[in-house]
PDB file of C-alpha atoms in Angstrom:
ATOM      1  CA  UNK A   1     -67.374  91.640  34.407  1.00  0.00           C
ATOM      2  CA  UNK A   2     -64.120  91.036  32.557  1.00  0.00           C
ATOM      3  CA  UNK A   3     -63.995  94.735  31.622  1.00  0.00           C
ATOM      4  CA  UNK A   4     -63.874  95.845  35.294  1.00  0.00           C
ATOM      5  CA  UNK A   5     -60.536  96.567  36.936  1.00  0.00           C
ATOM      6  CA  UNK A   6     -59.663  93.248  38.522  1.00  0.00           C
ATOM      7  CA  UNK A   7     -57.241  92.235  41.251  1.00  0.00           C
ATOM      8  CA  UNK A   8     -55.997  88.634  41.137  1.00  0.00           C
ATOM      9  CA  UNK A   9     -54.409  86.499  43.842  1.00  0.00           C
ATOM     10  CA  UNK A  10     -53.014  83.151  42.695  1.00  0.00           C
ATOM     11  CA  UNK A  11     -52.430  80.760  45.583  1.00  0.00           C
ATOM     12  CA  UNK A  12     -55.257  82.383  47.549  1.00  0.00           C
ATOM     13  CA  UNK A  13     -56.496  79.200  49.202  1.00  0.00           C
ATOM     14  CA  UNK A  14     -54.241  79.288  52.263  1.00  0.00           C
ATOM     15  CA  UNK A  15     -51.327  80.896  54.050  1.00  0.00           C
ATOM     16  CA  UNK A  16     -49.933  84.145  52.716  1.00  0.00           C
ATOM     17  CA  UNK A  17     -52.177  84.064  49.656  1.00  0.00           C
ATOM     18  CA  UNK A  18     -55.277  84.027  51.825  1.00  0.00           C
ATOM     19  CA  UNK A  19     -53.862  86.822  53.984  1.00  0.00           C
ATOM     20  CA  UNK A  20     -53.219  88.923  50.868  1.00  0.00           C
ATOM     21  CA  UNK A  21     -56.777  88.309  49.664  1.00  0.00           C
ATOM     22  CA  UNK A  22     -58.218  89.504  52.970  1.00  0.00           C
ATOM     23  CA  UNK A  23     -56.397  92.821  52.632  1.00  0.00           C
ATOM     24  CA  UNK A  24     -56.780  93.381  48.897  1.00  0.00           C
ATOM     25  CA  UNK A  25     -60.569  93.147  49.097  1.00  0.00           C
ATOM     26  CA  UNK A  26     -60.427  96.572  50.725  1.00  0.00           C
ATOM     27  CA  UNK A  27     -59.237  98.125  47.458  1.00  0.00           C
ATOM     28  CA  UNK A  28     -62.780  97.839  46.139  1.00  0.00           C
ATOM     29  CA  UNK A  29     -61.888  96.250  42.799  1.00  0.00           C
ATOM     30  CA  UNK A  30     -63.327  93.027  41.488  1.00  0.00           C
ATOM     31  CA  UNK A  31     -61.241  90.286  43.133  1.00  0.00           C
ATOM     32  CA  UNK A  32     -60.425  86.890  41.646  1.00  0.00           C
ATOM     33  CA  UNK A  33     -59.051  84.303  44.058  1.00  0.00           C
ATOM     34  CA  UNK A  34     -57.301  81.533  42.148  1.00  0.00           C
ATOM     35  CA  UNK A  35     -55.865  78.305  43.466  1.00  0.00           C
ATOM     36  CA  UNK A  36     -55.226  74.806  42.188  1.00  0.00           C
ATOM     37  CA  UNK A  37     -57.516  73.781  45.064  1.00  0.00           C
ATOM     38  CA  UNK A  38     -60.653  75.662  44.040  1.00  0.00           C
ATOM     39  CA  UNK A  39     -62.538  74.594  47.171  1.00  0.00           C
ATOM     40  CA  UNK A  40     -59.884  76.235  49.350  1.00  0.00           C
ATOM     41  CA  UNK A  41     -60.138  79.453  47.337  1.00  0.00           C
ATOM     42  CA  UNK A  42     -63.929  79.333  47.644  1.00  0.00           C
ATOM     43  CA  UNK A  43     -63.628  79.018  51.420  1.00  0.00           C
ATOM     44  CA  UNK A  44     -61.527  82.193  51.564  1.00  0.00           C
ATOM     45  CA  UNK A  45     -63.885  83.985  49.175  1.00  0.00           C
ATOM     46  CA  UNK A  46     -66.768  83.049  51.457  1.00  0.00           C
ATOM     47  CA  UNK A  47     -65.194  85.059  54.273  1.00  0.00           C
ATOM     48  CA  UNK A  48     -65.090  88.238  52.201  1.00  0.00           C
ATOM     49  CA  UNK A  49     -67.708  90.736  51.126  1.00  0.00           C
ATOM     50  CA  UNK A  50     -67.838  92.511  47.789  1.00  0.00           C
ATOM     51  CA  UNK A  51     -67.238  91.370  44.235  1.00  0.00           C
ATOM     52  CA  UNK A  52     -65.131  88.292  44.997  1.00  0.00           C
ATOM     53  CA  UNK A  53     -64.964  85.126  42.908  1.00  0.00           C
ATOM     54  CA  UNK A  54     -62.983  81.904  43.379  1.00  0.00           C
ATOM     55  CA  UNK A  55     -61.594  80.059  40.371  1.00  0.00           C
ATOM     56  CA  UNK A  56     -59.317  77.100  39.703  1.00  0.00           C
ATOM     57  CA  UNK A  57     -55.882  77.745  38.213  1.00  0.00           C
ATOM     58  CA  UNK A  58     -52.876  75.475  37.797  1.00  0.00           C
ATOM     59  CA  UNK A  59     -49.894  77.657  36.898  1.00  0.00           C
ATOM     60  CA  UNK A  60     -48.071  74.715  35.316  1.00  0.00           C
ATOM     61  CA  UNK A  61     -50.844  74.455  32.710  1.00  0.00           C
ATOM     62  CA  UNK A  62     -50.756  77.073  29.963  1.00  0.00           C
ATOM     63  CA  UNK A  63     -54.432  76.618  29.133  1.00  0.00           C
ATOM     64  CA  UNK A  64     -55.386  77.098  32.784  1.00  0.00           C
ATOM     65  CA  UNK A  65     -53.402  80.342  33.021  1.00  0.00           C
ATOM     66  CA  UNK A  66     -54.856  81.582  29.728  1.00  0.00           C
ATOM     67  CA  UNK A  67     -58.374  80.873  30.998  1.00  0.00           C
ATOM     68  CA  UNK A  68     -57.692  82.957  34.093  1.00  0.00           C
ATOM     69  CA  UNK A  69     -56.252  85.833  32.053  1.00  0.00           C
ATOM     70  CA  UNK A  70     -59.335  85.764  29.816  1.00  0.00           C
ATOM     71  CA  UNK A  71     -61.451  86.686  32.852  1.00  0.00           C
ATOM     72  CA  UNK A  72     -59.457  89.872  33.407  1.00  0.00           C
ATOM     73  CA  UNK A  73     -60.048  92.844  31.157  1.00  0.00           C
ATOM     74  CA  UNK A  74     -57.980  95.476  32.961  1.00  0.00           C
ATOM     75  CA  UNK A  75     -55.519  94.258  35.593  1.00  0.00           C
ATOM     76  CA  UNK A  76     -55.277  96.116  38.869  1.00  0.00           C
ATOM     77  CA  UNK A  77     -53.022  94.013  41.097  1.00  0.00           C
ATOM     78  CA  UNK A  78     -51.662  90.540  40.419  1.00  0.00           C
ATOM     79  CA  UNK A  79     -50.178  88.714  43.401  1.00  0.00           C
ATOM     80  CA  UNK A  80     -48.717  85.257  42.840  1.00  0.00           C
ATOM     81  CA  UNK A  81     -48.067  83.329  46.052  1.00  0.00           C
ATOM     82  CA  UNK A  82     -48.551  79.874  44.498  1.00  0.00           C
ATOM     83  CA  UNK A  83     -45.593  77.561  44.969  1.00  0.00           C
ATOM     84  CA  UNK A  84     -44.158  74.425  46.518  1.00  0.00           C
ATOM     85  CA  UNK A  85     -41.777  74.181  49.466  1.00  0.00           C
ATOM     86  CA  UNK A  86     -38.858  71.720  49.587  1.00  0.00           C
ATOM     87  CA  UNK A  87     -40.800  69.055  51.495  1.00  0.00           C
ATOM     88  CA  UNK A  88     -43.714  69.069  49.076  1.00  0.00           C
ATOM     89  CA  UNK A  89     -42.071  67.759  45.893  1.00  0.00           C
ATOM     90  CA  UNK A  90     -38.850  66.752  44.176  1.00  0.00           C
ATOM     91  CA  UNK A  91     -36.469  69.249  42.619  1.00  0.00           C
ATOM     92  CA  UNK A  92     -37.858  69.127  39.099  1.00  0.00           C
ATOM     93  CA  UNK A  93     -41.450  69.667  40.212  1.00  0.00           C
ATOM     94  CA  UNK A  94     -40.402  72.565  42.446  1.00  0.00           C
ATOM     95  CA  UNK A  95     -38.709  74.325  39.529  1.00  0.00           C
ATOM     96  CA  UNK A  96     -41.680  73.549  37.277  1.00  0.00           C
ATOM     97  CA  UNK A  97     -44.104  75.264  39.655  1.00  0.00           C
ATOM     98  CA  UNK A  98     -42.021  77.954  41.343  1.00  0.00           C
ATOM     99  CA  UNK A  99     -40.100  79.258  38.334  1.00  0.00           C
ATOM    100  CA  UNK A 100     -41.549  78.027  35.038  1.00  0.00           C
ATOM    101  CA  UNK A 101     -45.087  78.456  36.376  1.00  0.00           C
ATOM    102  CA  UNK A 102     -44.333  81.963  37.616  1.00  0.00           C
ATOM    103  CA  UNK A 103     -42.879  82.905  34.234  1.00  0.00           C
ATOM    104  CA  UNK A 104     -46.013  81.596  32.516  1.00  0.00           C
ATOM    105  CA  UNK A 105     -48.182  83.815  34.711  1.00  0.00           C
ATOM    106  CA  UNK A 106     -46.050  86.949  34.329  1.00  0.00           C
ATOM    107  CA  UNK A 107     -45.990  86.664  30.553  1.00  0.00           C
ATOM    108  CA  UNK A 108     -49.619  85.609  30.320  1.00  0.00           C
ATOM    109  CA  UNK A 109     -50.946  88.591  32.239  1.00  0.00           C
ATOM    110  CA  UNK A 110     -49.116  91.052  30.028  1.00  0.00           C
ATOM    111  CA  UNK A 111     -52.226  90.845  27.813  1.00  0.00           C
ATOM    112  CA  UNK A 112     -54.265  92.433  30.622  1.00  0.00           C
ATOM    113  CA  UNK A 113     -51.859  95.207  31.641  1.00  0.00           C
ATOM    114  CA  UNK A 114     -53.155  98.751  31.941  1.00  0.00           C
ATOM    115  CA  UNK A 115     -51.718 101.989  33.232  1.00  0.00           C
ATOM    116  CA  UNK A 116     -51.276 101.446  36.971  1.00  0.00           C
ATOM    117  CA  UNK A 117     -51.238  97.634  36.936  1.00  0.00           C
ATOM    118  CA  UNK A 118     -48.914  96.059  39.512  1.00  0.00           C
ATOM    119  CA  UNK A 119     -47.580  92.513  39.753  1.00  0.00           C
ATOM    120  CA  UNK A 120     -46.024  90.994  42.881  1.00  0.00           C
ATOM    121  CA  UNK A 121     -44.305  87.611  42.541  1.00  0.00           C
ATOM    122  CA  UNK A 122     -43.452  85.667  45.675  1.00  0.00           C
ATOM    123  CA  UNK A 123     -39.818  84.594  45.871  1.00  0.00           C
ATOM    124  CA  UNK A 124     -38.104  83.659  49.157  1.00  0.00           C
ATOM    125  CA  UNK A 125     -35.256  84.648  51.421  1.00  0.00           C
ATOM    126  CA  UNK A 126     -33.738  81.318  50.323  1.00  0.00           C
ATOM    127  CA  UNK A 127     -32.806  83.030  47.056  1.00  0.00           C
ATOM    128  CA  UNK A 128     -30.423  85.298  48.973  1.00  0.00           C
ATOM    129  CA  UNK A 129     -28.494  82.234  50.068  1.00  0.00           C
ATOM    130  CA  UNK A 130     -27.664  81.046  46.547  1.00  0.00           C
ATOM    131  CA  UNK A 131     -24.124  82.059  45.533  1.00  0.00           C
ATOM    132  CA  UNK A 132     -24.028  84.121  42.349  1.00  0.00           C
ATOM    133  CA  UNK A 133     -23.020  81.927  39.420  1.00  0.00           C
ATOM    134  CA  UNK A 134     -23.228  83.369  35.894  1.00  0.00           C
ATOM    135  CA  UNK A 135     -23.633  79.900  34.370  1.00  0.00           C
ATOM    136  CA  UNK A 136     -26.603  79.086  36.616  1.00  0.00           C
ATOM    137  CA  UNK A 137     -28.143  82.516  36.120  1.00  0.00           C
ATOM    138  CA  UNK A 138     -27.967  82.103  32.358  1.00  0.00           C
ATOM    139  CA  UNK A 139     -30.070  78.938  32.698  1.00  0.00           C
ATOM    140  CA  UNK A 140     -32.526  80.554  35.116  1.00  0.00           C
ATOM    141  CA  UNK A 141     -32.980  83.448  32.705  1.00  0.00           C
ATOM    142  CA  UNK A 142     -34.600  81.036  30.222  1.00  0.00           C
ATOM    143  CA  UNK A 143     -37.407  79.588  32.384  1.00  0.00           C
ATOM    144  CA  UNK A 144     -39.524  78.690  29.360  1.00  0.00           C
ATOM    145  CA  UNK A 145     -36.768  76.687  27.663  1.00  0.00           C
ATOM    146  CA  UNK A 146     -37.454  72.962  27.140  1.00  0.00           C
ATOM    147  CA  UNK A 147     -33.885  72.312  28.283  1.00  0.00           C
ATOM    148  CA  UNK A 148     -34.303  74.103  31.636  1.00  0.00           C
ATOM    149  CA  UNK A 149     -34.566  70.926  33.712  1.00  0.00           C
ATOM    150  CA  UNK A 150     -31.845  69.000  31.885  1.00  0.00           C
ATOM    151  CA  UNK A 151     -29.406  71.893  32.272  1.00  0.00           C
ATOM    152  CA  UNK A 152     -30.121  72.321  35.975  1.00  0.00           C
ATOM    153  CA  UNK A 153     -29.975  68.564  36.484  1.00  0.00           C
ATOM    154  CA  UNK A 154     -26.576  68.376  34.771  1.00  0.00           C
ATOM    155  CA  UNK A 155     -25.264  70.785  37.416  1.00  0.00           C
ATOM    156  CA  UNK A 156     -26.754  68.696  40.237  1.00  0.00           C
ATOM    157  CA  UNK A 157     -29.216  71.440  41.170  1.00  0.00           C
ATOM    158  CA  UNK A 158     -32.272  69.182  41.115  1.00  0.00           C
ATOM    159  CA  UNK A 159     -30.799  66.462  43.335  1.00  0.00           C
ATOM    160  CA  UNK A 160     -31.866  68.154  46.563  1.00  0.00           C
ATOM    161  CA  UNK A 161     -35.279  69.793  46.784  1.00  0.00           C
ATOM    162  CA  UNK A 162     -34.000  72.521  49.108  1.00  0.00           C
ATOM    163  CA  UNK A 163     -31.351  73.590  46.616  1.00  0.00           C
ATOM    164  CA  UNK A 164     -33.853  73.434  43.759  1.00  0.00           C
ATOM    165  CA  UNK A 165     -36.206  75.635  45.794  1.00  0.00           C
ATOM    166  CA  UNK A 166     -33.569  78.288  46.454  1.00  0.00           C
ATOM    167  CA  UNK A 167     -32.407  78.271  42.835  1.00  0.00           C
ATOM    168  CA  UNK A 168     -35.976  78.553  41.521  1.00  0.00           C
ATOM    169  CA  UNK A 169     -36.690  81.491  43.800  1.00  0.00           C
ATOM    170  CA  UNK A 170     -33.524  83.216  42.598  1.00  0.00           C
ATOM    171  CA  UNK A 171     -34.927  82.709  39.121  1.00  0.00           C
ATOM    172  CA  UNK A 172     -38.153  84.470  40.172  1.00  0.00           C
ATOM    173  CA  UNK A 173     -36.223  87.531  41.334  1.00  0.00           C
ATOM    174  CA  UNK A 174     -34.291  87.618  38.076  1.00  0.00           C
ATOM    175  CA  UNK A 175     -37.520  87.195  36.085  1.00  0.00           C
ATOM    176  CA  UNK A 176     -38.929  90.306  37.762  1.00  0.00           C
ATOM    177  CA  UNK A 177     -35.754  92.256  37.075  1.00  0.00           C
ATOM    178  CA  UNK A 178     -35.848  91.317  33.390  1.00  0.00           C
ATOM    179  CA  UNK A 179     -39.551  91.885  32.789  1.00  0.00           C
ATOM    180  CA  UNK A 180     -39.984  95.133  34.732  1.00  0.00           C
ATOM    181  CA  UNK A 181     -39.061  97.248  31.706  1.00  0.00           C
ATOM    182  CA  UNK A 182     -41.642  95.566  29.474  1.00  0.00           C
ATOM    183  CA  UNK A 183     -44.273  96.153  32.158  1.00  0.00           C
ATOM    184  CA  UNK A 184     -43.086  99.728  32.585  1.00  0.00           C
ATOM    185  CA  UNK A 185     -43.627 100.392  28.886  1.00  0.00           C
ATOM    186  CA  UNK A 186     -47.315  99.700  29.565  1.00  0.00           C
ATOM    187  CA  UNK A 187     -47.432 101.943  32.647  1.00  0.00           C
ATOM    188  CA  UNK A 188     -47.255  98.930  34.966  1.00  0.00           C
ATOM    189  CA  UNK A 189     -44.939  97.875  37.774  1.00  0.00           C
ATOM    190  CA  UNK A 190     -43.512  94.435  38.619  1.00  0.00           C
ATOM    191  CA  UNK A 191     -41.902  93.390  41.893  1.00  0.00           C
ATOM    192  CA  UNK A 192     -40.955  90.352  43.917  1.00  0.00           C
ATOM    193  CA  UNK A 193     -41.307  89.743  47.643  1.00  0.00           C
ATOM    194  CA  UNK A 194     -39.060  87.378  49.578  1.00  0.00           C
ATOM    195  CA  UNK A 195     -40.653  86.194  52.831  1.00  0.00           C
ATOM    196  CA  UNK A 196     -38.558  84.662  55.564  1.00  0.00           C
ATOM    197  CA  UNK A 197     -39.790  82.023  57.998  1.00  0.00           C
ATOM    198  CA  UNK A 198     -43.540  82.642  58.184  1.00  0.00           C
ATOM    199  CA  UNK A 199     -46.081  80.853  60.383  1.00  0.00           C
ATOM    200  CA  UNK A 200     -48.169  79.139  57.686  1.00  0.00           C
ATOM    201  CA  UNK A 201     -49.066  75.479  57.079  1.00  0.00           C
ATOM    202  CA  UNK A 202     -46.270  75.314  54.508  1.00  0.00           C
ATOM    203  CA  UNK A 203     -43.846  76.995  56.892  1.00  0.00           C
ATOM    204  CA  UNK A 204     -44.705  74.607  59.696  1.00  0.00           C
ATOM    205  CA  UNK A 205     -44.082  71.659  57.386  1.00  0.00           C
ATOM    206  CA  UNK A 206     -40.577  72.937  56.731  1.00  0.00           C
ATOM    207  CA  UNK A 207     -39.960  73.734  60.414  1.00  0.00           C
ATOM    208  CA  UNK A 208     -40.788  70.152  61.375  1.00  0.00           C
ATOM    209  CA  UNK A 209     -38.154  68.648  59.095  1.00  0.00           C
ATOM    210  CA  UNK A 210     -35.439  71.307  59.073  1.00  0.00           C
ATOM    211  CA  UNK A 211     -33.932  72.193  62.480  1.00  0.00           C
ATOM    212  CA  UNK A 212     -31.891  74.900  60.755  1.00  0.00           C
ATOM    213  CA  UNK A 213     -35.077  76.945  60.348  1.00  0.00           C
ATOM    214  CA  UNK A 214     -35.346  77.436  64.119  1.00  0.00           C
ATOM    215  CA  UNK A 215     -31.670  78.395  64.233  1.00  0.00           C
ATOM    216  CA  UNK A 216     -32.213  81.053  61.560  1.00  0.00           C
ATOM    217  CA  UNK A 217     -35.149  82.488  63.478  1.00  0.00           C
ATOM    218  CA  UNK A 218     -33.135  82.562  66.706  1.00  0.00           C
ATOM    219  CA  UNK A 219     -30.284  84.380  64.956  1.00  0.00           C
ATOM    220  CA  UNK A 220     -32.517  86.943  63.261  1.00  0.00           C
ATOM    221  CA  UNK A 221     -32.895  90.508  64.482  1.00  0.00           C
ATOM    222  CA  UNK A 222     -36.510  90.029  65.604  1.00  0.00           C
ATOM    223  CA  UNK A 223     -35.986  86.445  66.852  1.00  0.00           C
ATOM    224  CA  UNK A 224     -39.452  85.258  65.843  1.00  0.00           C
ATOM    225  CA  UNK A 225     -41.335  83.898  62.872  1.00  0.00           C
ATOM    226  CA  UNK A 226     -43.360  86.264  60.749  1.00  0.00           C
ATOM    227  CA  UNK A 227     -47.125  86.261  60.451  1.00  0.00           C
ATOM    228  CA  UNK A 228     -48.905  85.940  57.099  1.00  0.00           C
ATOM    229  CA  UNK A 229     -50.659  89.265  57.585  1.00  0.00           C
ATOM    230  CA  UNK A 230     -47.292  91.003  58.036  1.00  0.00           C
ATOM    231  CA  UNK A 231     -46.224  89.899  54.567  1.00  0.00           C
ATOM    232  CA  UNK A 232     -49.664  90.744  53.201  1.00  0.00           C
ATOM    233  CA  UNK A 233     -49.355  94.279  54.575  1.00  0.00           C
ATOM    234  CA  UNK A 234     -46.136  94.767  52.624  1.00  0.00           C
ATOM    235  CA  UNK A 235     -47.822  93.482  49.472  1.00  0.00           C
ATOM    236  CA  UNK A 236     -50.746  95.864  50.008  1.00  0.00           C
ATOM    237  CA  UNK A 237     -48.295  98.760  50.160  1.00  0.00           C
ATOM    238  CA  UNK A 238     -46.451  97.608  47.050  1.00  0.00           C
ATOM    239  CA  UNK A 239     -49.597  97.499  44.922  1.00  0.00           C
ATOM    240  CA  UNK A 240     -50.737 100.908  46.168  1.00  0.00           C
ATOM    241  CA  UNK A 241     -50.008 104.302  44.654  1.00  0.00           C
ATOM    242  CA  UNK A 242     -47.793 105.011  47.676  1.00  0.00           C
ATOM    243  CA  UNK A 243     -45.203 102.666  46.093  1.00  0.00           C
ATOM    244  CA  UNK A 244     -45.490 104.193  42.616  1.00  0.00           C
ATOM    245  CA  UNK A 245     -41.697 104.454  42.073  1.00  0.00           C
ATOM    246  CA  UNK A 246     -40.930 100.883  43.124  1.00  0.00           C
ATOM    247  CA  UNK A 247     -40.458  98.335  40.357  1.00  0.00           C
ATOM    248  CA  UNK A 248     -38.002  95.720  39.160  1.00  0.00           C
ATOM    249  CA  UNK A 249     -36.743  94.937  42.649  1.00  0.00           C
ATOM    250  CA  UNK A 250     -37.125  92.415  45.447  1.00  0.00           C
ATOM    251  CA  UNK A 251     -38.433  93.272  48.909  1.00  0.00           C
ATOM    252  CA  UNK A 252     -37.067  91.065  51.695  1.00  0.00           C
ATOM    253  CA  UNK A 253     -39.550  90.478  54.528  1.00  0.00           C
ATOM    254  CA  UNK A 254     -37.647  88.178  56.865  1.00  0.00           C
ATOM    255  CA  UNK A 255     -37.282  89.793  60.284  1.00  0.00           C
ATOM    256  CA  UNK A 256     -33.571  90.310  59.670  1.00  0.00           C
ATOM    257  CA  UNK A 257     -32.665  86.637  59.100  1.00  0.00           C
ATOM    258  CA  UNK A 258     -30.597  87.212  55.960  1.00  0.00           C
ATOM    259  CA  UNK A 259     -28.822  90.189  57.526  1.00  0.00           C
ATOM    260  CA  UNK A 260     -27.832  88.024  60.497  1.00  0.00           C
ATOM    261  CA  UNK A 261     -26.502  85.292  58.249  1.00  0.00           C
ATOM    262  CA  UNK A 262     -24.512  87.682  56.093  1.00  0.00           C
ATOM    263  CA  UNK A 263     -22.954  89.297  59.147  1.00  0.00           C
ATOM    264  CA  UNK A 264     -22.143  85.941  60.751  1.00  0.00           C
ATOM    265  CA  UNK A 265     -24.406  86.433  63.766  1.00  0.00           C
ATOM    266  CA  UNK A 266     -25.705  83.459  65.707  1.00  0.00           C
ATOM    267  CA  UNK A 267     -28.758  82.970  67.874  1.00  0.00           C
ATOM    268  CA  UNK A 268     -28.636  83.347  71.582  1.00  0.00           C
TER     269      UNK A 268
END
């Protein structure tokens, strides 16, 4: 079946990845649901009808990514939601998964690109809160460099997992901007999506330890958390032909939280 047009969701075992899987199955393509926790991906696959398969993939492992790519002959949609939040790991591990792992996937799947392929990489609204710094951006623009962690550590950017998370997600947005032209040369599109505060298990973990999250929600235009299916609906649009002129850009799905912060608005 590797010659069939295949949609792939990495991080499909829970949260927004699972929500994306539930919508993408309607496209009618073969669907691969990948997750480091294969049992979780299998549970989601079991809910769906059609040509759906669950597989294990660890995006920090080059061999694991290559094995996943080998199962895809012609790529339809690739959606990468896999990642760690600040309370799940230290700064180095967060960068290893969220940025270096994402880069490994984006480059790896270039072997499966076809005319009409679309990739969507999950970033975060946290990236919008990182001040522009050419020195930091130059480091982020080399996510496959062996010196990535030492250079970020020297600037103190791995000391706090929340800062490392925001910096890594900025790196994801920049990765998409840089690689969109290479994808475009193959007739493919590449985008990033930056969710805000979303009601997922990962989101609830962050809410419990960071009171500032509730303040951001209260200050936002919609004054509520997002739902996983709301983000998934945006992704479904982005991978459709209706979004055929969108590439190389980030789509912020945050209920107006970043806009409120930038304009100095408070909750109430």
